[in-house]
Structure formats: C-alpha cells, structure tokens
Amino acid sequence: MGWLNKIFKGSVNRVSRGHYDGHWHEGNQSEHTRDAYDESDSEDIAHAIALSLAEQDPNKGKAIDPDYSLEEDEQLARALQESLNTESPRQNAPVENVPSESIPAREPHQPVLPSSGFRTCAGCRKPIGHGRFLSCMDEVWHPQCFKCYACNKPISEYEFAMHEDQPYHKSCYKDFFHPKCDVCKNFIPTNKNGLIEYRAHPFWMQKYCPSHEDDGTPRCCSCERMEPTDIKYITLDDGRKLCLECLTSATMDSPECQHLYMDIQEFFEGLNMKVEQQVPLLLVERQALNEALEAEKSGHHLPETRGLCLSEEQIVRTILKRPTIGPGKRIMDMITGPYKLVRRCEVTAILILYGLPRLQTGSILAHEMMHAYLRLKGYRSLSPQVEEGICQVLSHLWLESEIIAGASGNTASSSASSSSSSAAPTSSKKGAKTEFEKKLGAFIKNQIETDSSVEYGDGFRAGIQAVEQYGLRSTLDHMRLTGSFPY
C-alpha cells in the first residue's frame, strides 16, 4: 500500500529597527517596505536641511534650547519630515527568497494624528515619539508593542514568522505549526530543499519521518499503524505486532471464536443462505496456517493469508487456550493441540489466524464462510475474480451490519461463556462499539473497497455493483448459471 507524501512550508520575515529624535531613521528593508538610510547620512541630510531652513527663516535656524516649547518642537519636526519626504522619497527594496506561503504584501498603512502629524504605533495606537522604534509589516511599532501572538512577549529577534497575519517568534511558530512525527515524537526534519516532507498513512493519517519506512519500525498487524517510541506494542509468538487498541478486542483461541462464528451463521441465515453442514472453525498460528495452505490443492489467496476454507483431510494444530502476556509484552503460555480434519463434505474446516480484533476476524470469517457456501451449494467453475469478489461482498456486508448495530447500541443475546479461564473482553461481544472499533471497522471496509488486486479488488467492485443493482439472490442465481456477475 502506497503512503502519502506531504510538504509543509513556513514564512520568515525580518524586522527593521530604528530610532526617532526629530528625524526618522530605519534599518534595512524587510519583505515589506524598509528605509535604506544609515545614521551618518541621515545626520548630514538633517544638518543641511536645518541650514537651508535657517537661511529662509532666521527663527528656524536658532539653536534649540533644551527647554523649548512643545509647539516649536512639533513645528520643527514637521518641517524636517516634510523636507525628507520631498527630497528623499522612500524606495522599496526588492523582495528575495520569499516562501510561497509568505503573507501577501499590503498597502502601507501609516496612521497620522491630526494634531501633530506623528506616526502612531500599530500595537498601542499611541504616537511613536522620541526613542527607538521598529518598522515591519508596513507599520511602525514601539519595541515593547511588537509581540508574539503565541506567548504575548516582545519579539526582539531580527527574524520572525507569520501565520494568518499574526507575528510569532520563530521558536513559538515551530512549536505551534511545525509538524511532529507521530512515531519518534520529534520535529519532522527538512529535506535538502529546506521543505518539511513527511509520510502519512492514507486512512489513519498517522504522519511520520520518511526514515521510519526503512529503519525497521514495526506496524500493527491489524490496523497497520506504526509503533510509537513511547508505546510498546504486543509481540505475538510469530513475530507479528499488535497495538493496544486492537488487543482489547483480539480473538485469541478457538473456543472464544465460537461466539463470533454463531453470529456470522445467523447473518448468513438472515440472507437466506443457511449453511446446513457443521464446518469446524479453528484459530491457528501463522505457521499452521501456512502449512495448511501448502497442503491445500486449490484456492486463491492473498500474499498475506489470514484465513482458509479447506477441502482436504489433514491434521491442523489449533489454539486451545487464550495465551497470556508476559514480560516485554510478549505472548506466552500458548497451548495448542492437533485437530484431525475428516472429509464429510466439500469443506473440512475454516482456519483463521489468531490475534486479530473481533471485527477483522469476523470479516475474514464471513469471507471464508462464503467460500464454504459456494462449494457446498455446487457453484462450479467460478473464475478467481468472481469467487473472491462475491466473498469480499459478503465480508463487506457483514461489516456494514456490525457498524450499524454498534452505532445504534443494539445488543444481541450472547451464548454461554467460554470454558477458557480468561474470558473474552466485553468490547469483543456483539453490540455497542467503542470509538476505536468503529474507526477500525471503517478501515477494514476501506481496505476492501480500495484493494488494487484483480481478484479481490476488481472482483469486489464488480460484485457489489451487481448486488446493488439486481440483489444478492439474483446475482447468485446468475453466477450459478453463467459463472459470472450479471451486467
């Protein structure tokens, strides 16, 4: 199954600093408009302007007394500012290396107080006055007023980040918006182009560093989610890993699985597809399943086989008692025993891989039960695509019935408890589902619907289309006569 690639970009801006002492001085341009004067040039210009004004008006050329009146100060400042604006128009510096997600430039907004003409701080809306100031985002600010939107502390660094027209410290921006790996819990590193690239599961959307695909990080054998570093998965005896959520409803032995078997038999009877013969159902380990698969002379199976409908006589080792979880979260005390299959009809047994959650075990069992039904009812010469397709349709229909029943909270009467000393968890019974079980059911359905193989994927899509259009009974009748789906 292919995984999704995601790329994440951020934007970094620069802040221009300056001071006001009767003249405006600003530092280098940011991505927005910036002044390009250094301090010495500004002093020379101011001195020249003052001499020029003194020649035109003797009163304006006098030395400024420290105790001058506010009115004279405002007049002089206004005259100097107007002269600067006239003789040295502001220039926009070119924008370089601006990320594609940078905040779009806005029209310069420089509010002016009617009384004095001074520019105001974009933060507190008060006059900048004398002293230091910052120029960024097309506005000017008191240094203490230009604050990070996340921590509400002043931004004193030369660079800052923007998100939805709000400034952030680079560190705060990273904490809030830089994605973290769901496996190692670290920030996902940037690639050689400076972009944040990660992988994501197509259903669960668990995102992780690309390196985890090749570093041996295990996945849950049921839901396929990767094992996080802070949560230890259960290790089954055959090396498979099982996450803790899937473990809560896992079916571990043959007696425990009999309750689920009866539920699915009732489901088939409700579709007027009763299986008359008593077919043994056995939960087995992976090795036993593979050995039975090799002994079986026919059949069409996935590369990772989880269930079998057998027609041959053979001896199979089945799990007799639910195992326990020992140190290191490993399965231990597995008790197995031989079971001799005798051919009394076309089907000798159904084998299911142990350790899978109830919904996944049930979907596999419904699939194999449909194989048994077709053989017992005399459906011959079906192509792999038709046979596997209709079996996947029954698996899908059973899952839908379980999800609907679980969502409505309906509960069915349960059979007598298992003779096993460790009873099945409550969540494994038919009835109301936990939120995770609902999500897992949707995941298993999605796997059936999106399967890319010809037999299982294309076969299912052709089969479900025929069932939705003509009904299940008419589809089965057409299959019996023609060996294909009706179109």
mmCIF file of C-alpha atoms in Angstrom, residues 189-435:
data_model
loop_
_atom_site.group_PDB
_atom_site.id
_atom_site.type_symbol
_atom_site.label_atom_id
_atom_site.label_comp_id
_atom_site.label_asym_id
_atom_site.label_seq_id
_atom_site.Cartn_x
_atom_site.Cartn_y
_atom_site.Cartn_z
ATOM 1 C CA PRO A 189 13.278 17.398 9.585
ATOM 2 C CA THR A 190 13.510 19.453 6.433
ATOM 3 C CA ASN A 191 14.784 17.955 3.208
ATOM 4 C CA LYS A 192 17.702 19.241 1.113
ATOM 5 C CA ASN A 193 15.432 21.935 -0.358
ATOM 6 C CA GLY A 194 14.533 23.279 3.081
ATOM 7 C CA LEU A 195 10.973 21.895 2.943
ATOM 8 C CA ILE A 196 9.297 19.739 5.574
ATOM 9 C CA GLU A 197 8.494 16.400 3.953
ATOM 10 C CA TYR A 198 6.758 13.521 5.714
ATOM 11 C CA ARG A 199 4.806 10.325 5.076
ATOM 12 C CA ALA A 200 1.226 9.673 6.148
ATOM 13 C CA HIS A 201 -0.967 6.592 6.325
ATOM 14 C CA PRO A 202 -3.738 7.005 3.712
ATOM 15 C CA PHE A 203 -6.527 6.148 6.189
ATOM 16 C CA TRP A 204 -5.314 6.912 9.721
ATOM 17 C CA MET A 205 -3.224 9.904 8.540
ATOM 18 C CA GLN A 206 -0.526 8.994 11.050
ATOM 19 C CA LYS A 207 2.373 11.212 9.907
ATOM 20 C CA TYR A 208 5.991 10.235 10.354
ATOM 21 C CA CYS A 209 9.532 10.908 9.183
ATOM 22 C CA PRO A 210 10.383 9.268 5.827
ATOM 23 C CA SER A 211 13.280 7.436 7.516
ATOM 24 C CA HIS A 212 10.874 5.248 9.545
ATOM 25 C CA GLU A 213 9.828 3.383 6.406
ATOM 26 C CA ASP A 214 13.289 1.798 6.219
ATOM 27 C CA ASP A 215 14.518 1.705 9.834
ATOM 28 C CA GLY A 216 12.545 -1.367 10.902
ATOM 29 C CA THR A 217 9.788 0.455 12.783
ATOM 30 C CA PRO A 218 7.049 -2.210 13.234
ATOM 31 C CA ARG A 219 3.403 -1.818 12.263
ATOM 32 C CA CYS A 220 0.336 -3.287 13.920
ATOM 33 C CA CYS A 221 -0.618 -6.453 12.038
ATOM 34 C CA SER A 222 -4.261 -5.397 12.182
ATOM 35 C CA CYS A 223 -4.643 -1.628 11.752
ATOM 36 C CA GLU A 224 -1.215 -1.050 10.110
ATOM 37 C CA ARG A 225 -0.320 1.935 12.309
ATOM 38 C CA MET A 226 3.378 2.342 13.144
ATOM 39 C CA GLU A 227 4.573 1.666 16.682
ATOM 40 C CA PRO A 228 5.384 4.955 18.501
ATOM 41 C CA THR A 229 8.543 5.117 20.580
ATOM 42 C CA ASP A 230 6.577 5.850 23.766
ATOM 43 C CA ILE A 231 4.084 2.941 23.405
ATOM 44 C CA LYS A 232 5.147 -0.698 23.265
ATOM 45 C CA TYR A 233 3.104 -2.986 21.017
ATOM 46 C CA ILE A 234 2.340 -6.591 21.932
ATOM 47 C CA THR A 235 4.605 -9.156 20.228
ATOM 48 C CA LEU A 236 2.818 -12.337 19.156
ATOM 49 C CA ASP A 237 4.667 -15.647 19.051
ATOM 50 C CA ASP A 238 5.130 -15.485 15.267
ATOM 51 C CA GLY A 239 6.707 -12.027 15.407
ATOM 52 C CA ARG A 240 3.613 -10.020 14.493
ATOM 53 C CA LYS A 241 2.968 -6.800 16.413
ATOM 54 C CA LEU A 242 -0.442 -5.863 17.831
ATOM 55 C CA CYS A 243 -1.285 -2.353 19.063
ATOM 56 C CA LEU A 244 -3.001 -1.949 22.423
ATOM 57 C CA GLU A 245 -6.285 -0.746 20.892
ATOM 58 C CA CYS A 246 -6.539 -3.804 18.653
ATOM 59 C CA LEU A 247 -5.562 -6.045 21.579
ATOM 60 C CA THR A 248 -8.685 -5.068 23.575
ATOM 61 C CA SER A 249 -10.937 -6.976 21.146
ATOM 62 C CA ALA A 250 -8.455 -9.549 19.840
ATOM 63 C CA THR A 251 -9.705 -13.122 19.340
ATOM 64 C CA MET A 252 -7.052 -15.445 20.767
ATOM 65 C CA ASP A 253 -8.349 -19.050 20.844
ATOM 66 C CA SER A 254 -10.802 -21.383 19.097
ATOM 67 C CA PRO A 255 -13.402 -21.578 21.928
ATOM 68 C CA GLU A 256 -13.553 -17.788 22.140
ATOM 69 C CA CYS A 257 -14.133 -17.547 18.391
ATOM 70 C CA GLN A 258 -17.227 -19.787 18.521
ATOM 71 C CA HIS A 259 -19.417 -16.855 19.657
ATOM 72 C CA LEU A 260 -18.395 -14.888 16.575
ATOM 73 C CA TYR A 261 -18.913 -17.960 14.386
ATOM 74 C CA MET A 262 -22.533 -18.271 15.541
ATOM 75 C CA ASP A 263 -23.136 -14.552 14.908
ATOM 76 C CA ILE A 264 -21.978 -14.913 11.302
ATOM 77 C CA GLN A 265 -24.037 -18.082 10.810
ATOM 78 C CA GLU A 266 -27.091 -16.082 11.915
ATOM 79 C CA PHE A 267 -26.120 -13.340 9.483
ATOM 80 C CA PHE A 268 -25.999 -15.819 6.584
ATOM 81 C CA GLU A 269 -29.357 -17.299 7.618
ATOM 82 C CA GLY A 270 -30.831 -13.787 7.584
ATOM 83 C CA LEU A 271 -29.788 -13.603 3.914
ATOM 84 C CA ASN A 272 -31.458 -16.986 3.187
ATOM 85 C CA MET A 273 -28.026 -18.567 2.797
ATOM 86 C CA LYS A 274 -28.020 -21.109 5.601
ATOM 87 C CA VAL A 275 -25.065 -23.499 5.734
ATOM 88 C CA GLU A 276 -26.507 -26.889 6.712
ATOM 89 C CA GLN A 277 -23.261 -28.718 7.410
ATOM 90 C CA GLN A 278 -21.355 -28.168 10.645
ATOM 91 C CA VAL A 279 -17.981 -26.901 9.451
ATOM 92 C CA PRO A 280 -15.252 -26.807 12.139
ATOM 93 C CA LEU A 281 -13.775 -23.348 12.841
ATOM 94 C CA LEU A 282 -10.206 -23.317 14.173
ATOM 95 C CA LEU A 283 -7.981 -20.427 15.252
ATOM 96 C CA VAL A 284 -4.375 -21.172 14.364
ATOM 97 C CA GLU A 285 -0.897 -19.678 14.399
ATOM 98 C CA ARG A 286 0.719 -18.353 11.235
ATOM 99 C CA GLN A 287 2.927 -21.424 10.800
ATOM 100 C CA ALA A 288 -0.037 -23.790 10.991
ATOM 101 C CA LEU A 289 -1.952 -21.646 8.510
ATOM 102 C CA ASN A 290 0.929 -21.679 6.025
ATOM 103 C CA GLU A 291 1.324 -25.465 6.368
ATOM 104 C CA ALA A 292 -2.376 -25.979 5.700
ATOM 105 C CA LEU A 293 -2.155 -23.662 2.701
ATOM 106 C CA GLU A 294 0.640 -25.743 1.190
ATOM 107 C CA ALA A 295 -1.359 -28.955 1.691
ATOM 108 C CA GLU A 296 -4.461 -27.448 0.056
ATOM 109 C CA LYS A 297 -4.532 -28.278 -3.658
ATOM 110 C CA SER A 298 -6.594 -25.336 -4.858
ATOM 111 C CA GLY A 299 -7.728 -21.904 -3.887
ATOM 112 C CA HIS A 300 -6.896 -18.249 -4.464
ATOM 113 C CA HIS A 301 -5.265 -16.398 -1.592
ATOM 114 C CA LEU A 302 -3.632 -13.084 -0.790
ATOM 115 C CA PRO A 303 0.163 -12.892 -0.286
ATOM 116 C CA GLU A 304 -0.538 -12.465 3.449
ATOM 117 C CA THR A 305 -3.049 -15.238 4.142
ATOM 118 C CA ARG A 306 -5.248 -14.748 7.201
ATOM 119 C CA GLY A 307 -7.966 -17.322 6.532
ATOM 120 C CA LEU A 308 -8.541 -20.597 4.682
ATOM 121 C CA CYS A 309 -11.505 -22.699 3.636
ATOM 122 C CA LEU A 310 -10.130 -26.249 3.462
ATOM 123 C CA SER A 311 -11.359 -29.147 1.398
ATOM 124 C CA GLU A 312 -8.604 -31.669 2.104
ATOM 125 C CA GLU A 313 -8.162 -34.057 5.010
ATOM 126 C CA GLN A 314 -5.183 -33.164 7.166
ATOM 127 C CA ILE A 315 -4.086 -32.579 10.760
ATOM 128 C CA VAL A 316 -4.034 -28.972 11.939
ATOM 129 C CA ARG A 317 -2.636 -27.561 15.197
ATOM 130 C CA THR A 318 -5.207 -25.249 16.729
ATOM 131 C CA ILE A 319 -5.002 -22.896 19.718
ATOM 132 C CA LEU A 320 -6.825 -24.449 22.670
ATOM 133 C CA LYS A 321 -6.401 -21.746 25.312
ATOM 134 C CA ARG A 322 -6.045 -17.979 25.240
ATOM 135 C CA PRO A 323 -2.361 -17.094 25.829
ATOM 136 C CA THR A 324 -1.159 -14.584 28.411
ATOM 137 C CA ILE A 325 1.028 -11.506 28.060
ATOM 138 C CA GLY A 326 4.413 -11.885 29.720
ATOM 139 C CA PRO A 327 7.479 -9.676 30.291
ATOM 140 C CA GLY A 328 8.378 -7.369 27.437
ATOM 141 C CA LYS A 329 4.745 -7.506 26.291
ATOM 142 C CA ARG A 330 5.267 -10.850 24.577
ATOM 143 C CA ILE A 331 2.655 -13.588 24.216
ATOM 144 C CA MET A 332 3.426 -16.645 26.323
ATOM 145 C CA ASP A 333 1.813 -19.870 27.603
ATOM 146 C CA MET A 334 0.400 -20.677 24.175
ATOM 147 C CA ILE A 335 -1.382 -24.052 24.380
ATOM 148 C CA THR A 336 -2.019 -25.806 21.065
ATOM 149 C CA GLY A 337 -3.259 -29.233 20.114
ATOM 150 C CA PRO A 338 -3.741 -31.343 16.963
ATOM 151 C CA TYR A 339 -7.112 -31.452 15.204
ATOM 152 C CA LYS A 340 -7.727 -34.107 12.546
ATOM 153 C CA LEU A 341 -9.871 -32.917 9.652
ATOM 154 C CA VAL A 342 -12.177 -35.562 8.178
ATOM 155 C CA ARG A 343 -13.795 -35.075 4.801
ATOM 156 C CA ARG A 344 -17.539 -35.481 5.263
ATOM 157 C CA CYS A 345 -18.477 -32.893 2.648
ATOM 158 C CA GLU A 346 -16.841 -30.417 0.263
ATOM 159 C CA VAL A 347 -15.471 -28.394 3.211
ATOM 160 C CA THR A 348 -13.371 -29.895 6.001
ATOM 161 C CA ALA A 349 -12.657 -26.764 8.093
ATOM 162 C CA ILE A 350 -12.248 -22.998 8.192
ATOM 163 C CA LEU A 351 -8.964 -21.720 9.594
ATOM 164 C CA ILE A 352 -8.487 -18.142 10.852
ATOM 165 C CA LEU A 353 -5.238 -16.509 12.004
ATOM 166 C CA TYR A 354 -5.382 -15.812 15.742
ATOM 167 C CA GLY A 355 -4.699 -12.479 17.445
ATOM 168 C CA LEU A 356 -6.805 -10.203 15.236
ATOM 169 C CA PRO A 357 -9.595 -7.920 16.564
ATOM 170 C CA ARG A 358 -13.157 -9.179 16.520
ATOM 171 C CA LEU A 359 -14.226 -7.079 13.527
ATOM 172 C CA GLN A 360 -11.237 -8.148 11.452
ATOM 173 C CA THR A 361 -11.606 -11.795 12.479
ATOM 174 C CA GLY A 362 -15.298 -11.606 11.577
ATOM 175 C CA SER A 363 -14.663 -10.047 8.178
ATOM 176 C CA ILE A 364 -12.202 -12.857 7.349
ATOM 177 C CA LEU A 365 -14.624 -15.482 8.667
ATOM 178 C CA ALA A 366 -17.511 -14.073 6.582
ATOM 179 C CA HIS A 367 -15.260 -14.250 3.506
ATOM 180 C CA GLU A 368 -14.299 -17.886 4.167
ATOM 181 C CA MET A 369 -17.910 -18.801 5.052
ATOM 182 C CA MET A 370 -18.925 -17.605 1.599
ATOM 183 C CA HIS A 371 -16.291 -19.891 0.063
ATOM 184 C CA ALA A 372 -17.801 -22.747 2.064
ATOM 185 C CA TYR A 373 -21.336 -21.842 0.962
ATOM 186 C CA LEU A 374 -20.355 -21.767 -2.729
ATOM 187 C CA ARG A 375 -18.684 -25.178 -2.514
ATOM 188 C CA LEU A 376 -21.488 -26.776 -0.522
ATOM 189 C CA LYS A 377 -24.173 -25.394 -2.862
ATOM 190 C CA GLY A 378 -22.483 -26.640 -6.020
ATOM 191 C CA TYR A 379 -21.148 -23.410 -7.562
ATOM 192 C CA ARG A 380 -18.580 -24.749 -10.006
ATOM 193 C CA SER A 381 -16.074 -23.269 -12.418
ATOM 194 C CA LEU A 382 -16.137 -19.774 -10.975
ATOM 195 C CA SER A 383 -13.214 -17.611 -12.010
ATOM 196 C CA PRO A 384 -10.971 -16.307 -9.193
ATOM 197 C CA GLN A 385 -12.257 -12.780 -9.775
ATOM 198 C CA VAL A 386 -15.918 -13.813 -9.440
ATOM 199 C CA GLU A 387 -15.447 -16.147 -6.452
ATOM 200 C CA GLU A 388 -13.136 -13.879 -4.446
ATOM 201 C CA GLY A 389 -15.221 -10.862 -5.445
ATOM 202 C CA ILE A 390 -18.515 -12.254 -4.079
ATOM 203 C CA CYS A 391 -16.737 -13.437 -0.920
ATOM 204 C CA GLN A 392 -15.458 -9.897 -0.380
ATOM 205 C CA VAL A 393 -19.006 -8.607 -0.913
ATOM 206 C CA LEU A 394 -20.274 -10.802 1.952
ATOM 207 C CA SER A 395 -17.408 -9.663 4.156
ATOM 208 C CA HIS A 396 -18.283 -6.032 3.370
ATOM 209 C CA LEU A 397 -21.995 -6.576 4.026
ATOM 210 C CA TRP A 398 -21.267 -8.174 7.410
ATOM 211 C CA LEU A 399 -19.038 -5.278 8.416
ATOM 212 C CA GLU A 400 -21.765 -2.805 7.481
ATOM 213 C CA SER A 401 -24.298 -4.692 9.612
ATOM 214 C CA GLU A 402 -21.876 -4.693 12.568
ATOM 215 C CA ILE A 403 -21.103 -0.992 12.299
ATOM 216 C CA ILE A 404 -24.798 -0.093 12.059
ATOM 217 C CA ALA A 405 -25.639 -2.341 15.014
ATOM 218 C CA GLY A 406 -22.787 -0.903 17.036
ATOM 219 C CA ALA A 407 -23.761 2.678 16.255
ATOM 220 C CA SER A 408 -27.369 2.107 17.335
ATOM 221 C CA GLY A 409 -26.274 0.393 20.520
ATOM 222 C CA ASN A 410 -28.343 -2.729 19.835
ATOM 223 C CA THR A 411 -27.060 -5.799 21.603
ATOM 224 C CA ALA A 412 -27.691 -9.408 20.774
ATOM 225 C CA SER A 413 -28.034 -12.186 23.256
ATOM 226 C CA SER A 414 -24.726 -13.887 23.862
ATOM 227 C CA SER A 415 -24.075 -17.593 24.200
ATOM 228 C CA ALA A 416 -22.719 -19.263 27.271
ATOM 229 C CA SER A 417 -19.322 -18.030 28.350
ATOM 230 C CA SER A 418 -16.255 -19.813 27.115
ATOM 231 C CA SER A 419 -14.731 -22.604 29.173
ATOM 232 C CA SER A 420 -11.476 -20.682 28.923
ATOM 233 C CA SER A 421 -10.307 -19.277 32.254
ATOM 234 C CA SER A 422 -9.660 -15.937 30.511
ATOM 235 C CA ALA A 423 -12.984 -14.743 29.097
ATOM 236 C CA ALA A 424 -13.160 -12.549 26.020
ATOM 237 C CA PRO A 425 -13.200 -8.796 26.701
ATOM 238 C CA THR A 426 -16.591 -7.081 26.765
ATOM 239 C CA SER A 427 -15.644 -4.997 23.729
ATOM 240 C CA SER A 428 -15.331 -8.198 21.655
ATOM 241 C CA LYS A 429 -19.020 -9.053 22.070
ATOM 242 C CA LYS A 430 -21.613 -8.093 19.511
ATOM 243 C CA GLY A 431 -23.291 -4.803 20.325
ATOM 244 C CA ALA A 432 -22.178 -1.260 21.056
ATOM 245 C CA LYS A 433 -18.715 -0.461 19.697
ATOM 246 C CA THR A 434 -16.000 1.735 21.112
ATOM 247 C CA GLU A 435 -14.920 4.717 19.032
#
